[in-house]
Short mmCIF file of C-alpha atoms and ligand atoms in Angstrom, two decimals:
data_model
loop_
_atom_site.label_atom_id
_atom_site.label_comp_id
_atom_site.label_asym_id
_atom_site.label_seq_id
_atom_site.Cartn_x
_atom_site.Cartn_y
_atom_site.Cartn_z
CA MET A 1 -30.27 22.89 25.62
CA PHE A 2 -27.44 20.40 25.65
CA SER A 3 -26.75 17.45 23.36
CA LEU A 4 -24.15 14.76 22.91
CA THR A 5 -23.16 12.92 19.73
CA TYR A 6 -20.21 10.73 18.82
CA SER A 7 -17.76 11.11 15.98
CA ALA A 8 -14.13 10.09 15.49
CA ALA A 9 -10.71 11.57 14.75
CA ILE A 10 -8.06 9.87 12.64
CA ASN A 11 -4.92 9.10 14.57
CA GLY A 12 -2.27 7.61 12.28
CA ILE A 13 -4.13 4.80 10.56
CA ASP A 14 -6.51 4.26 13.47
CA ALA A 15 -9.30 6.34 14.88
CA ASP A 16 -10.26 7.67 18.31
CA ILE A 17 -13.83 8.30 19.39
CA VAL A 18 -14.61 11.98 19.84
CA GLU A 19 -17.55 13.27 21.86
CA VAL A 20 -19.25 16.23 20.25
CA GLU A 21 -20.99 18.24 22.98
CA THR A 22 -23.26 21.07 21.96
CA TYR A 23 -24.60 23.70 24.32
CA ILE A 24 -27.02 26.41 23.29
CA SER A 25 -27.42 29.25 25.75
CA ASN A 26 -28.97 32.70 25.88
CA GLY A 27 -26.33 35.27 25.34
CA MET A 28 -24.63 37.17 22.57
CA PRO A 29 -25.31 35.16 19.39
CA GLY A 30 -22.16 33.36 18.33
CA PHE A 31 -20.80 29.99 17.31
CA PHE A 32 -17.68 28.62 19.03
CA ILE A 33 -15.85 25.34 18.51
CA VAL A 34 -13.33 24.33 21.15
CA GLY A 35 -11.13 21.26 21.69
CA LEU A 36 -7.96 21.48 19.58
CA PRO A 37 -9.61 21.83 16.18
CA ASP A 38 -7.53 22.60 13.07
CA THR A 39 -8.47 25.27 10.54
CA ALA A 40 -10.75 22.99 8.54
CA VAL A 41 -12.71 22.18 11.67
CA LYS A 42 -12.97 25.86 12.61
CA GLU A 43 -14.32 26.61 9.15
CA SER A 44 -16.95 24.04 9.92
CA ARG A 45 -18.93 26.89 11.55
CA ASP A 46 -19.63 28.53 8.23
CA ARG A 47 -20.45 25.29 6.45
CA VAL A 48 -22.76 24.07 9.21
CA ALA A 49 -24.64 27.37 9.46
CA ALA A 50 -25.21 27.52 5.69
CA ALA A 51 -26.10 23.83 5.40
CA LEU A 52 -28.66 24.07 8.20
CA LYS A 53 -30.33 27.13 6.68
CA ASN A 54 -30.31 25.70 3.15
CA SER A 55 -31.83 22.45 4.40
CA GLY A 56 -34.77 24.38 5.81
CA PHE A 57 -33.78 24.42 9.49
CA ASP A 58 -33.49 27.47 11.70
CA PHE A 59 -30.01 28.36 12.81
CA PRO A 60 -30.63 29.37 16.43
CA PRO A 61 -29.73 33.07 16.98
CA LYS A 62 -28.12 32.23 20.32
CA LYS A 63 -24.74 31.41 21.77
CA ILE A 64 -23.70 27.98 20.51
CA THR A 65 -20.68 26.25 22.01
CA VAL A 66 -19.40 23.00 20.55
CA ASN A 67 -16.79 21.06 22.48
CA LEU A 68 -14.85 18.27 20.81
CA ALA A 69 -13.57 15.96 23.54
CA PRO A 70 -11.06 14.70 24.54
CA ALA A 71 -9.38 18.05 24.04
CA ASP A 72 -5.90 16.61 23.55
CA THR A 73 -6.80 14.51 20.48
CA LYS A 74 -5.98 16.39 17.30
CA LYS A 75 -8.98 16.88 15.05
CA GLU A 76 -8.68 17.70 11.40
CA GLY A 77 -10.81 18.01 8.31
CA GLY A 78 -14.48 18.43 7.65
CA ILE A 79 -15.50 15.15 9.24
CA PHE A 80 -17.17 16.90 12.20
CA ASP A 81 -19.57 19.03 10.12
CA LEU A 82 -22.37 16.47 10.19
CA PRO A 83 -22.17 15.57 13.90
CA ILE A 84 -21.98 19.27 14.79
CA ALA A 85 -25.03 20.10 12.66
CA LEU A 86 -26.99 17.20 14.16
CA GLY A 87 -25.81 18.21 17.64
CA ILE A 88 -27.21 21.71 17.13
CA LEU A 89 -30.54 20.30 15.89
CA SER A 90 -30.67 17.99 18.89
CA ALA A 91 -29.83 20.75 21.39
CA SER A 92 -32.49 22.98 19.87
CA GLY A 93 -35.11 20.22 20.08
CA ILE A 94 -35.57 19.48 16.37
CA ILE A 95 -34.04 16.02 16.77
CA LYS A 96 -35.47 13.90 19.56
CA LYS A 97 -33.42 13.98 22.73
CA ASP A 98 -30.76 11.28 23.07
CA SER A 99 -31.68 9.70 19.74
CA LEU A 100 -28.15 10.33 18.42
CA LEU A 101 -26.41 8.40 21.16
CA GLY A 102 -26.16 4.97 19.52
CA PHE A 103 -24.39 6.34 16.44
CA CYS A 104 -20.91 7.37 15.39
CA ILE A 105 -21.38 10.15 12.84
CA ALA A 106 -18.96 11.44 10.20
CA GLY A 107 -19.39 13.58 7.13
CA GLU A 108 -18.52 16.91 5.57
CA LEU A 109 -21.33 19.28 4.66
CA ALA A 110 -21.65 21.29 1.47
CA LEU A 111 -23.26 24.70 1.83
CA ASP A 112 -26.52 23.40 0.31
CA GLY A 113 -26.81 20.57 2.86
CA LYS A 114 -25.39 17.76 0.73
CA ILE A 115 -23.02 15.36 2.51
CA ARG A 116 -19.54 15.07 1.02
CA LYS A 117 -17.33 12.04 1.43
CA VAL A 118 -14.51 12.13 3.95
CA LYS A 119 -11.30 10.23 4.49
CA GLY A 120 -10.74 7.60 7.12
CA ILE A 121 -14.19 5.96 7.26
CA LEU A 122 -12.78 2.42 7.22
CA PRO A 123 -10.41 3.02 10.17
CA ILE A 124 -13.27 4.70 12.05
CA ALA A 125 -15.67 1.84 11.42
CA LEU A 126 -13.02 -0.70 12.42
CA SER A 127 -12.22 1.18 15.63
CA LEU A 128 -15.86 0.98 16.71
CA SER A 129 -15.52 -2.77 17.27
CA LYS A 130 -13.79 -1.90 20.55
CA THR A 131 -16.65 0.34 21.72
CA LYS A 132 -20.33 0.00 22.55
CA ILE A 133 -21.33 2.00 19.48
CA LYS A 134 -22.51 -0.40 16.80
CA LYS A 135 -24.07 1.97 14.25
CA ILE A 136 -22.39 4.46 12.00
CA ILE A 137 -23.78 7.28 9.85
CA VAL A 138 -21.56 8.09 6.86
CA PRO A 139 -21.69 9.92 3.53
CA PHE A 140 -23.28 7.89 0.74
CA ALA A 141 -19.96 7.77 -1.13
CA ASN A 142 -18.26 6.11 1.84
CA ARG A 143 -20.83 3.33 2.35
CA GLN A 144 -18.60 0.56 0.93
CA GLU A 145 -15.78 1.33 3.34
CA ALA A 146 -18.08 1.56 6.34
CA ALA A 147 -19.81 -1.72 5.55
CA ALA A 148 -16.53 -3.52 4.72
CA SER A 149 -15.54 -3.25 8.38
CA ARG A 150 -18.26 -5.85 9.07
CA SER A 151 -18.34 -4.81 12.70
CA VAL A 152 -20.99 -2.08 12.56
CA SER A 153 -24.30 -1.34 10.85
CA ALA A 154 -23.60 1.29 8.21
CA PHE A 155 -26.22 3.88 7.31
CA SER A 156 -25.37 6.21 4.47
CA PHE A 157 -27.03 9.41 3.30
CA LYS A 158 -26.70 12.05 0.63
CA THR A 159 -28.13 15.07 2.47
CA LEU A 160 -28.48 16.45 5.99
CA ASP A 161 -32.25 16.44 5.65
CA GLU A 162 -32.27 12.66 4.96
CA VAL A 163 -30.29 12.00 8.14
CA VAL A 164 -32.66 14.07 10.28
CA LYS A 165 -35.70 12.23 8.88
CA PHE A 166 -34.00 8.89 9.55
CA ILE A 167 -33.09 9.76 13.13
CA ASN A 168 -36.52 11.14 13.90
CA GLY A 169 -38.07 7.97 12.47
CA THR A 170 -39.95 9.78 9.67
CA THR A 171 -38.25 7.57 7.08
CA GLN A 172 -36.97 4.02 7.40
CA CYS A 173 -33.53 3.00 6.28
CA GLU A 174 -31.79 -0.38 6.21
CA PRO A 175 -28.07 -0.67 6.97
CA TYR A 176 -25.91 -1.08 3.86
CA ILE A 177 -24.49 -4.57 3.40
CA TYR A 178 -21.05 -4.84 1.81
CA ASN A 179 -21.40 -5.93 -1.79
CA ASP A 180 -18.31 -6.93 -3.70
CA ASP A 181 -19.96 -6.45 -7.11
CA GLU A 182 -20.72 -2.82 -6.41
CA ASN A 183 -17.19 -2.23 -5.25
CA THR A 184 -15.52 -0.04 -7.82
CA ALA A 185 -12.27 1.05 -6.24
CA THR A 186 -9.09 0.25 -8.12
CA VAL A 187 -5.65 1.68 -7.66
CA SER A 188 -3.62 0.13 -10.38
CA ASN A 189 -3.21 -0.20 -14.08
CA SER A 190 -4.22 -2.29 -17.04
CA TYR A 191 -0.77 -2.87 -18.51
CA ASP A 192 -0.16 -6.29 -20.06
CA PHE A 193 3.03 -8.33 -20.35
CA ALA A 194 2.13 -9.17 -23.93
CA ASP A 195 3.20 -5.60 -24.82
CA ILE A 196 6.83 -6.43 -24.06
CA LYS A 197 8.79 -7.80 -26.97
CA GLY A 198 11.63 -10.25 -26.41
CA GLN A 199 13.24 -9.93 -22.95
CA LYS A 200 12.47 -13.55 -22.11
CA ASN A 201 15.00 -13.69 -19.29
CA ALA A 202 13.72 -10.57 -17.63
CA LYS A 203 10.12 -11.71 -17.86
CA ARG A 204 11.01 -15.05 -16.34
CA ALA A 205 12.90 -13.38 -13.47
CA VAL A 206 9.98 -11.10 -12.80
CA GLU A 207 7.62 -14.07 -12.70
CA ILE A 208 9.85 -15.83 -10.17
CA SER A 209 10.10 -12.70 -8.11
CA ALA A 210 6.31 -12.27 -8.06
CA ALA A 211 5.76 -15.93 -7.23
CA GLY A 212 8.07 -15.98 -4.21
CA GLY A 213 7.76 -12.33 -3.15
CA HIS A 214 11.46 -11.78 -3.90
CA ASN A 215 12.78 -8.23 -4.08
CA ILE A 216 14.31 -7.61 -7.46
CA LEU A 217 16.78 -5.23 -9.11
CA MET A 218 16.88 -4.71 -12.86
CA SER A 219 19.94 -3.18 -14.43
CA GLY A 220 20.19 -2.14 -18.05
CA PRO A 221 20.86 0.67 -20.50
CA PRO A 222 18.31 3.46 -21.10
CA GLY A 223 15.31 2.40 -23.12
CA SER A 224 15.73 -1.32 -22.54
CA GLY A 225 12.27 -1.62 -21.02
CA LYS A 226 12.95 -1.78 -17.28
CA THR A 227 10.25 0.70 -16.33
CA MET A 228 7.90 -0.94 -18.78
CA ILE A 229 8.40 -4.36 -17.16
CA ALA A 230 8.05 -3.04 -13.61
CA LYS A 231 4.77 -1.30 -14.40
CA ARG A 232 3.34 -4.62 -15.54
CA MET A 233 4.22 -6.48 -12.37
CA PRO A 234 0.96 -5.79 -10.50
CA SER A 235 -0.90 -7.54 -13.32
CA ILE A 236 0.73 -10.89 -12.48
CA LEU A 237 0.46 -10.76 -8.70
CA PRO A 238 -2.16 -13.03 -7.11
CA PRO A 239 -5.53 -11.46 -6.26
CA MET A 240 -5.84 -9.82 -2.87
CA THR A 241 -7.69 -11.61 -0.11
CA PHE A 242 -10.52 -9.73 1.61
CA GLU A 243 -8.34 -9.20 4.71
CA GLU A 244 -5.50 -7.79 2.59
CA SER A 245 -7.95 -5.46 0.86
CA VAL A 246 -9.19 -4.19 4.21
CA GLU A 247 -5.61 -3.65 5.48
CA THR A 248 -4.56 -1.72 2.40
CA THR A 249 -7.76 0.29 2.16
CA LYS A 250 -7.43 1.28 5.82
CA ILE A 251 -4.04 2.82 5.11
CA TRP A 252 -5.13 4.53 1.90
CA SER A 253 -8.30 5.80 3.51
CA SER A 254 -6.56 7.32 6.52
CA ALA A 255 -4.09 9.05 4.21
CA GLY A 256 -6.96 10.46 2.14
CA HIS A 257 -5.94 8.55 -0.99
CA ASN A 258 -8.92 6.26 -1.41
CA PHE A 259 -10.77 8.51 -3.81
CA SER A 260 -13.54 6.15 -4.86
CA GLY A 261 -14.51 5.18 -1.33
CA GLY A 262 -14.66 1.44 -2.03
CA LEU A 263 -12.37 -1.41 -1.02
CA ILE A 264 -9.07 -1.54 -2.88
CA LYS A 265 -9.01 -4.82 -4.79
CA GLN A 266 -5.87 -4.50 -6.88
CA ARG A 267 -2.46 -4.64 -5.29
CA PRO A 268 -1.00 -1.15 -5.05
CA PHE A 269 1.90 -0.13 -7.25
CA ARG A 270 3.69 2.92 -5.90
CA SER A 271 6.43 4.54 -7.89
CA PRO A 272 7.72 7.60 -6.04
CA HIS A 273 10.09 9.96 -7.85
CA HIS A 274 13.75 9.76 -6.86
CA THR A 275 13.64 13.23 -5.28
CA ILE A 276 11.30 11.91 -2.55
CA SER A 277 12.24 12.79 1.02
CA ALA A 278 12.81 10.24 3.75
CA ILE A 279 9.66 11.44 5.53
CA ALA A 280 7.46 11.08 2.47
CA LEU A 281 8.76 7.56 2.04
CA ALA A 282 8.45 6.54 5.68
CA GLY A 283 5.42 8.56 6.71
CA GLY A 284 5.19 11.46 9.10
CA GLY A 285 4.05 15.06 9.36
CA ALA A 286 2.32 16.99 12.11
CA TYR A 287 -0.66 14.63 11.87
CA PRO A 288 1.40 11.53 11.01
CA LYS A 289 0.30 10.00 7.77
CA PRO A 290 1.46 6.76 6.18
CA GLY A 291 4.23 7.21 3.62
CA GLU A 292 4.97 5.40 0.37
CA VAL A 293 6.24 2.26 2.10
CA SER A 294 2.85 1.87 3.77
CA LEU A 295 0.80 2.88 0.74
CA SER A 296 2.52 -0.04 -1.03
CA HIS A 297 1.40 -2.43 1.71
CA ASN A 298 0.45 -5.79 0.12
CA GLY A 299 1.71 -4.52 -3.23
CA ILE A 300 4.80 -3.20 -4.95
CA LEU A 301 7.12 -0.33 -4.14
CA PHE A 302 8.96 0.52 -7.34
CA LEU A 303 12.09 2.64 -7.09
CA ASP A 304 13.14 3.60 -10.60
CA GLU A 305 16.68 4.98 -11.08
CA LEU A 306 17.68 3.59 -7.70
CA PRO A 307 21.10 5.29 -7.35
CA GLU A 308 19.47 8.70 -7.78
CA PHE A 309 17.48 8.35 -4.55
CA ARG A 310 18.74 10.22 -1.52
CA ARG A 311 20.83 8.09 0.75
CA ASP A 312 18.75 8.88 3.85
CA ALA A 313 15.57 7.94 1.99
CA LEU A 314 17.00 4.57 0.99
CA GLU A 315 18.17 3.89 4.53
CA ILE A 316 14.56 4.25 5.70
CA LEU A 317 13.72 1.09 3.77
CA ARG A 318 15.75 -1.14 6.03
CA GLN A 319 13.20 -1.45 8.82
CA PRO A 320 10.12 -2.15 6.67
CA LEU A 321 12.05 -4.63 4.52
CA GLU A 322 13.00 -6.49 7.67
CA ASP A 323 9.94 -6.12 9.92
CA LYS A 324 7.15 -5.47 7.39
CA LYS A 325 6.20 -2.36 9.34
CA ILE A 326 7.60 1.08 10.08
CA MET A 327 7.69 3.09 13.27
CA VAL A 328 7.19 6.82 13.06
CA SER A 329 8.03 8.64 16.27
CA ARG A 330 6.66 12.00 17.28
CA THR A 331 7.20 13.86 20.55
CA LYS A 332 3.93 12.63 22.05
CA ASN A 333 3.33 9.41 20.24
CA THR A 334 4.83 6.57 18.23
CA PHE A 335 2.88 5.27 15.29
CA VAL A 336 3.37 1.85 13.76
CA PHE A 337 2.27 1.61 10.16
CA PRO A 338 2.15 -1.69 8.28
CA ALA A 339 4.61 -1.80 5.37
CA SER A 340 4.79 -5.20 3.75
CA PHE A 341 5.69 -4.69 0.12
CA MET A 342 7.73 -6.21 -2.65
CA LEU A 343 10.63 -3.98 -3.58
CA VAL A 344 11.17 -3.64 -7.31
CA THR A 345 14.07 -1.48 -8.40
CA ALA A 346 15.70 -0.43 -11.64
CA MET A 347 18.97 1.27 -12.51
CA ASN A 348 21.44 1.82 -15.30
CA PRO A 349 24.70 -0.13 -15.06
CA CYS A 350 26.76 3.09 -14.98
CA PRO A 351 26.18 6.87 -15.11
CA CYS A 352 26.13 6.99 -18.94
CA GLY A 353 24.07 3.82 -19.03
CA ASN A 354 25.97 1.99 -21.75
CA LEU A 355 28.23 -0.32 -19.78
CA GLY A 356 27.90 -3.80 -21.29
CA HIS A 357 25.87 -2.46 -24.24
CA ARG A 358 26.17 -4.58 -27.36
CA GLU A 359 26.64 -1.62 -29.69
CA LYS A 360 27.32 1.53 -27.72
CA GLN A 361 30.50 2.55 -25.96
CA CYS A 362 30.55 3.35 -22.24
CA ILE A 363 32.31 6.63 -21.50
CA CYS A 364 32.48 6.36 -17.71
CA THR A 365 35.70 5.98 -15.75
CA PRO A 366 35.99 3.04 -13.31
CA TYR A 367 35.86 5.57 -10.47
CA GLN A 368 32.58 7.01 -11.75
CA ILE A 369 31.08 3.55 -12.06
CA GLN A 370 32.18 2.59 -8.58
CA LYS A 371 30.84 5.81 -7.10
CA TYR A 372 27.51 5.39 -8.88
CA ARG A 373 27.03 1.83 -7.65
CA GLY A 374 28.29 2.70 -4.19
CA LYS A 375 25.24 4.92 -3.71
CA ILE A 376 23.23 1.81 -2.94
CA SER A 377 24.25 0.63 0.48
CA GLY A 378 25.25 -2.94 1.29
CA PRO A 379 22.35 -3.49 3.71
CA LEU A 380 19.87 -2.57 0.99
CA MET A 381 21.56 -4.82 -1.57
CA ASP A 382 21.39 -7.52 1.07
CA ARG A 383 17.64 -7.51 0.92
CA ILE A 384 17.42 -8.02 -2.81
CA ASP A 385 17.12 -11.66 -3.89
CA ILE A 386 17.11 -11.40 -7.66
CA TYR A 387 19.40 -9.32 -9.87
CA ILE A 388 18.92 -9.28 -13.59
CA GLU A 389 20.40 -7.54 -16.56
CA VAL A 390 17.94 -6.18 -19.06
CA PRO A 391 19.85 -5.71 -22.33
CA ALA A 392 18.73 -3.18 -24.92
CA LEU A 393 16.93 -4.71 -27.85
CA LYS A 394 18.23 -4.00 -31.31
CA PHE A 395 16.05 -1.87 -33.51
CA LEU A 396 15.19 -4.86 -35.68
CA GLU A 397 14.26 -6.96 -32.66
CA LEU A 398 11.90 -4.26 -31.52
CA THR A 399 10.27 -3.79 -34.90
CA GLU A 400 10.32 -7.30 -36.30
CA ILE A 401 9.28 -9.47 -33.39
CA LYS A 402 5.66 -10.09 -34.29
CA ASP A 403 4.68 -12.89 -31.94
CA VAL A 404 2.71 -11.66 -29.02
CA GLY A 405 4.20 -12.95 -25.79
CA GLU A 406 2.21 -14.41 -22.95
CA HIS A 407 -0.56 -12.29 -21.51
CA SER A 408 -0.35 -11.26 -17.88
CA GLN A 409 -3.37 -13.39 -17.08
CA GLU A 410 -1.52 -16.61 -18.00
CA ILE A 411 1.54 -15.69 -15.94
CA LYS A 412 -0.69 -14.68 -13.06
CA GLN A 413 -2.24 -18.15 -12.97
CA ARG A 414 1.17 -19.78 -12.49
CA VAL A 415 2.15 -17.22 -9.87
CA THR A 416 -1.09 -17.77 -8.00
CA LEU A 417 -0.60 -21.55 -7.95
CA ALA A 418 2.93 -21.13 -6.63
CA ARG A 419 1.63 -18.80 -3.92
CA GLU A 420 -1.00 -21.35 -2.91
CA ILE A 421 1.75 -23.95 -2.38
CA GLN A 422 3.60 -21.46 -0.20
CA ASN A 423 0.46 -20.60 1.77
CA LYS A 424 0.04 -24.25 2.66
CA ARG A 425 3.73 -24.65 3.48
CA PHE A 426 3.91 -21.71 5.87
CA LYS A 427 0.42 -21.90 7.36
CA GLY A 428 0.32 -20.41 10.85
CA THR A 429 3.98 -19.33 10.89
CA GLY A 430 3.48 -15.65 10.03
CA ILE A 431 5.44 -16.21 6.83
CA TYR A 432 3.62 -15.98 3.52
CA VAL A 433 6.20 -16.31 0.76
CA ASN A 434 9.55 -18.01 0.20
CA ALA A 435 11.39 -14.69 0.31
CA GLN A 436 10.48 -14.34 3.99
CA MET A 437 12.10 -17.63 5.04
CA ARG A 438 14.67 -17.37 7.82
CA SER A 439 17.50 -19.87 8.29
CA LYS A 440 15.23 -22.18 10.27
CA GLU A 441 12.70 -22.42 7.45
CA ILE A 442 15.40 -22.61 4.79
CA LYS A 443 16.82 -25.66 6.57
CA LYS A 444 13.40 -27.24 6.74
CA HIS A 445 12.02 -26.49 3.30
CA CYS A 446 15.09 -26.32 1.04
CA ILE A 447 16.45 -29.81 1.43
CA LEU A 448 18.82 -30.81 -1.37
CA ASP A 449 19.55 -34.29 -2.61
CA ASP A 450 23.21 -35.33 -3.01
CA LYS A 451 23.36 -34.33 -6.64
CA SER A 452 21.94 -30.84 -6.15
CA TYR A 453 24.04 -30.30 -3.06
CA ALA A 454 27.23 -31.25 -4.92
CA PHE A 455 26.27 -28.91 -7.75
CA LEU A 456 25.58 -25.99 -5.44
CA LYS A 457 28.76 -26.57 -3.44
CA ASN A 458 30.81 -26.67 -6.59
CA THR A 459 29.21 -23.47 -7.93
CA VAL A 460 29.53 -21.53 -4.71
CA GLU A 461 33.20 -22.46 -4.36
CA LYS A 462 34.08 -21.86 -7.97
CA LEU A 463 32.35 -18.52 -8.23
CA ASN A 464 33.25 -17.46 -4.75
CA PHE A 465 29.71 -16.61 -3.59
CA SER A 466 29.18 -15.41 -0.04
CA ALA A 467 27.18 -17.25 2.61
CA ARG A 468 24.39 -14.74 2.13
CA SER A 469 24.24 -15.51 -1.56
CA TYR A 470 23.96 -19.18 -0.69
CA ASP A 471 20.73 -18.62 1.28
CA LYS A 472 19.29 -16.49 -1.49
CA ILE A 473 20.05 -19.10 -4.13
CA LEU A 474 18.19 -21.65 -2.03
CA LYS A 475 15.16 -19.40 -1.53
CA VAL A 476 14.90 -18.53 -5.20
CA ALA A 477 15.43 -22.18 -6.17
CA ARG A 478 12.55 -23.08 -3.84
CA THR A 479 10.30 -20.65 -5.71
CA ILE A 480 11.37 -21.98 -9.11
CA ALA A 481 10.53 -25.49 -7.92
CA ASP A 482 7.15 -24.25 -6.63
CA LEU A 483 6.39 -22.74 -10.02
CA GLU A 484 6.90 -26.23 -11.47
CA ASN A 485 4.90 -27.78 -8.64
CA GLU A 486 7.95 -29.84 -7.63
CA SER A 487 8.24 -30.77 -3.99
CA SER A 488 12.03 -31.13 -4.05
CA ILE A 489 14.67 -28.74 -5.34
CA LYS A 490 16.53 -30.16 -8.35
CA VAL A 491 19.82 -29.26 -10.03
CA ASN A 492 18.10 -27.27 -12.78
CA HIS A 493 16.27 -25.13 -10.22
CA ILE A 494 19.57 -24.28 -8.57
CA SER A 495 21.33 -23.55 -11.82
CA GLN A 496 18.57 -21.08 -12.72
CA ALA A 497 18.69 -19.45 -9.31
CA VAL A 498 22.48 -19.02 -9.54
CA GLN A 499 22.07 -16.83 -12.64
CA TYR A 500 20.36 -14.20 -10.54
CA ARG A 501 23.45 -13.68 -8.41
CA PHE A 502 26.02 -12.68 -11.03
CA LEU A 503 25.18 -9.03 -11.03
CA ASP A 504 25.40 -9.06 -7.26
CA ARG A 505 29.08 -9.95 -7.56
CA GLN A 506 29.67 -7.20 -10.07
CA MET A 507 28.11 -4.70 -7.71
CA GLY A 508 30.88 -5.41 -5.28
CA ASN A 509 29.02 -7.70 -2.93
N1 ATP B 1 11.00 -5.01 -24.99
C1 ATP B 1 10.29 -3.99 -25.43
N2 ATP B 1 9.13 -4.19 -26.07
C2 ATP B 1 8.40 -3.15 -26.50
N3 ATP B 1 8.74 -1.87 -26.33
C3 ATP B 1 9.88 -1.60 -25.70
C4 ATP B 1 10.72 -2.64 -25.21
N4 ATP B 1 11.79 -2.07 -24.60
C5 ATP B 1 11.63 -0.75 -24.71
N5 ATP B 1 10.49 -0.44 -25.36
C6 ATP B 1 10.03 0.91 -25.67
O1 ATP B 1 10.96 1.81 -25.16
C7 ATP B 1 10.36 2.72 -24.24
C8 ATP B 1 11.28 2.99 -23.08
O2 ATP B 1 11.32 1.90 -22.22
P1 ATP B 1 11.51 2.07 -20.66
O3 ATP B 1 11.09 3.41 -20.24
O4 ATP B 1 10.88 0.92 -20.00
O5 ATP B 1 13.08 1.98 -20.58
P2 ATP B 1 13.99 1.96 -19.30
O6 ATP B 1 14.79 0.71 -19.36
O7 ATP B 1 13.19 2.18 -18.11
O8 ATP B 1 14.96 3.17 -19.60
P3 ATP B 1 15.67 4.20 -18.58
O9 ATP B 1 16.89 3.52 -18.07
O10 ATP B 1 16.02 5.35 -19.42
O11 ATP B 1 14.70 4.52 -17.53
C9 ATP B 1 9.08 2.06 -23.83
O12 ATP B 1 8.09 3.00 -23.53
C10 ATP B 1 8.69 1.23 -25.02
O13 ATP B 1 7.95 2.01 -25.92
MG1 MG B 2 13.10 3.73 -16.76
#
């Protein structure tokens, strides 16, 4: 009266195999689950009992003990309902002995025996590649994720009864093969750049930033369209590769955010409110979950009203901006979550917002302005390549500009071509975009002819730019040249790149 099945527990963004042992003995009828289960797992008892009865199976009136091993792995959620129910059926002889052993099983049960989708199926399926288990049974709604792992055969079902028939061989079932056309998951928006009137400079800067993966800061008075521009940035980023989709979906799935259960195909755009805590940004909690920096992996992290963010939250960004990952330490364990994102930020030039406005008067004192700007630390500013001013449009400009600007699709094509050039350039180096170049790569790939060098030297000296600014000008100039499919950096590329440093000087850097 004993059975063994396999399931898995989410651990950060990975999964650990869990053995589900079921023992049915004569004794006072009861149902016990042991092995560090959380409340949702304990409630599994009621769901499993009801689902079994409502699917037409007997719930044995005996003492049932379920042990989830290893005992020191934390188990959460309803994921164990299905393996527990099948374990009971196996221990009571309804499912053939040992027929569950080749499978990893995950799924939450509804009281009527239907199988509900669960979080973390992609990490679970991926983790099986390191084990001998090569088949997985998942809820129907999670079939895309399970199959996308490409390392296991994925069988998906809608009800408990269907699973039992499949395991007992009464019905046949083919593993689900990943199908991109059926994949419906999206995370982003359908905003278009053609909606933005005027603002040519800002649009151009945003295109450069998307093309070279440069972090960007937009400064401008209220209502000038900063948020509007940022929200349209995902629409011009190059399409995700399959590997990128899998990486991002794995994070979203383990955090329980992948609601449609398919692969995420659009680059994420995360825009947390400025009251966000450092932990919510970095990731953490009793069962550590990825935070906003990781949910933006392979996409954009947009921080609107940058100076309003808490200082400790902004400081968290340093590590992911540098290492493209974040470490979250807990007493027992340290988790490393991927966090490779483009940082897009927006702010007003001063507390009242009207500094530099063409028509309105700024009412802030120099001290207030300095204090406001000082909220953004030097190290963070250091990691921003492009600064632009977004001026407010006049009423007439807003109402009378009739010509529709370029659609996102057209800009995206140029960005994608520029990214392809960069992919070739950095192949095998672990660098993907110009923004990630270190001094070694800058030396190699940003060679200037005499004329451009003289121009840059003259500009840097005249305008008193720092050495750091010098590197950034080169990186951005490289991207501008890539957008024009030019192999060498010319004077006009540099002169454009220099424009994106002026605000940096104003900010006190
Ligand atoms: N260039 C523009 N083209 C079309 N509409 C615009 C433009 N600029 C602003 N708007 C309109 O103004 C609204 C406010 O813009 P948005 O929220 O982007 O401003 P903001 O710069 O983020 O302001 P704040 O500093 O207050 O956050 C937009 O929803 C849009 O309707
Ligand atoms: Mg805004």
